[in-house]
Amino acid sequence: MSEENTPPLPGYEGMPLAMLRHRIRSLGEEDLHRLMAYEREHAARTGVLEVLTARLDAVRQGAEPSEGDQGFQPEAAPPPAGGSPVGPASAAPASNPPPHGDPAQPARPKGDHRPGGGTRGGR
């Protein structure tokens, strides 16, 4: 990938706007221009372009880029330790669920139901 197609911040594409505000403080004017061009070509998000423009204006007015390593990302969660405890030994025993209702209460016919159609009591 060429340098024009690579943003100067690692993980830029998935970075939330609040995090981006802090991460761009270490960029100089040239990197901010590169990042703005990258954003315009790819997503053109209005909020991101506004944040980048405000920081570029601040740098032009004398704000110094802060020091820091852009490779260091404390915001990222560490990978999970260990595996899942789920396995064949912890699986539930195989069973067929009942077609409906509670298996402890087997189905009973209704008291007023007569096989063949009618009901008791001449109704």
Tab-separated table of C-alpha atoms in Angstrom, residues 2-92:
chain	number	residue	atom	x	y	z
A	2	SER	CA	1.347	3.428	-0.859
A	3	GLU	CA	1.875	6.120	1.756
A	4	GLU	CA	-1.042	8.185	0.352
A	5	ASN	CA	-3.455	5.296	0.993
A	6	THR	CA	-2.273	4.678	4.554
A	7	PRO	CA	-3.414	6.896	7.411
A	8	PRO	CA	-0.637	8.130	9.743
A	9	LEU	CA	-2.479	6.684	12.771
A	10	PRO	CA	-2.556	2.911	13.349
A	11	GLY	CA	-6.131	1.673	13.692
A	12	TYR	CA	-7.575	4.926	12.334
A	13	GLU	CA	-10.459	3.340	10.414
A	14	GLY	CA	-12.162	1.948	13.525
A	15	MET	CA	-11.207	4.738	15.922
A	16	PRO	CA	-14.072	6.517	17.735
A	17	LEU	CA	-14.210	10.289	17.335
A	18	ALA	CA	-13.453	10.957	21.029
A	19	MET	CA	-10.269	8.893	20.793
A	20	LEU	CA	-9.306	10.531	17.498
A	21	ARG	CA	-9.406	13.977	19.145
A	22	HIS	CA	-6.646	12.879	21.522
A	23	ARG	CA	-4.609	10.833	19.056
A	24	ILE	CA	-4.233	13.606	16.458
A	25	ARG	CA	-2.549	15.879	19.017
A	26	SER	CA	0.767	14.205	18.201
A	27	LEU	CA	0.496	14.900	14.458
A	28	GLY	CA	2.193	17.767	12.677
A	29	GLU	CA	0.750	19.836	9.860
A	30	GLU	CA	1.923	17.473	7.103
A	31	ASP	CA	0.409	14.402	8.781
A	32	LEU	CA	-2.840	16.253	9.437
A	33	HIS	CA	-3.061	17.156	5.732
A	34	ARG	CA	-2.416	13.511	4.839
A	35	LEU	CA	-5.089	12.330	7.267
A	36	MET	CA	-7.610	14.861	5.936
A	37	ALA	CA	-6.947	13.756	2.351
A	38	TYR	CA	-7.324	10.109	3.389
A	39	GLU	CA	-10.629	10.867	5.147
A	40	ARG	CA	-12.009	12.805	2.162
A	41	GLU	CA	-11.131	9.968	-0.237
A	42	HIS	CA	-12.531	7.174	1.920
A	43	ALA	CA	-15.360	8.013	4.330
A	44	ALA	CA	-15.700	11.836	4.236
A	45	ARG	CA	-17.256	11.892	7.724
A	46	THR	CA	-18.239	15.457	8.574
A	47	GLY	CA	-17.466	15.190	12.296
A	48	VAL	CA	-14.006	13.748	11.656
A	49	LEU	CA	-13.173	16.435	9.081
A	50	GLU	CA	-14.294	19.143	11.531
A	51	VAL	CA	-12.018	17.751	14.279
A	52	LEU	CA	-9.076	17.497	11.864
A	53	THR	CA	-9.649	21.039	10.549
A	54	ALA	CA	-9.810	22.453	14.091
A	55	ARG	CA	-6.539	20.724	15.036
A	56	LEU	CA	-4.861	21.910	11.820
A	57	ASP	CA	-5.920	25.482	12.622
A	58	ALA	CA	-4.489	25.123	16.133
A	59	VAL	CA	-1.169	23.831	14.774
A	60	ARG	CA	-1.018	26.715	12.287
A	61	GLN	CA	-1.579	29.131	15.189
A	62	GLY	CA	1.393	27.700	17.070
A	63	ALA	CA	0.167	24.619	18.921
A	64	GLU	CA	2.962	22.084	19.220
A	65	PRO	CA	2.342	18.408	18.526
A	66	SER	CA	2.496	16.403	21.726
A	67	GLU	CA	5.029	13.639	22.119
A	68	GLY	CA	4.018	10.026	22.184
A	69	ASP	CA	4.216	6.774	20.317
A	70	GLN	CA	1.278	6.199	17.964
A	71	GLY	CA	1.975	2.465	18.079
A	72	PHE	CA	1.019	2.369	21.759
A	73	GLN	CA	-2.727	1.817	22.016
A	74	PRO	CA	-3.895	1.455	25.624
A	75	GLU	CA	-7.505	1.748	24.452
A	76	ALA	CA	-7.378	-1.714	22.883
A	77	ALA	CA	-8.432	-4.589	25.097
A	78	PRO	CA	-5.877	-7.365	25.566
A	79	PRO	CA	-6.587	-10.730	23.963
A	80	PRO	CA	-8.563	-13.155	26.138
A	81	ALA	CA	-6.520	-15.447	28.359
A	82	GLY	CA	-7.176	-19.154	28.055
A	83	GLY	CA	-9.855	-20.960	26.165
A	84	SER	CA	-13.512	-21.597	26.666
A	85	PRO	CA	-14.456	-24.009	29.476
A	86	VAL	CA	-17.295	-25.355	27.312
A	87	GLY	CA	-16.721	-28.795	25.846
A	88	PRO	CA	-18.208	-32.276	25.518
A	89	ALA	CA	-17.691	-32.943	29.231
A	90	SER	CA	-19.769	-29.912	30.225
A	91	ALA	CA	-22.559	-30.356	27.664
A	92	ALA	CA	-26.118	-31.119	28.767
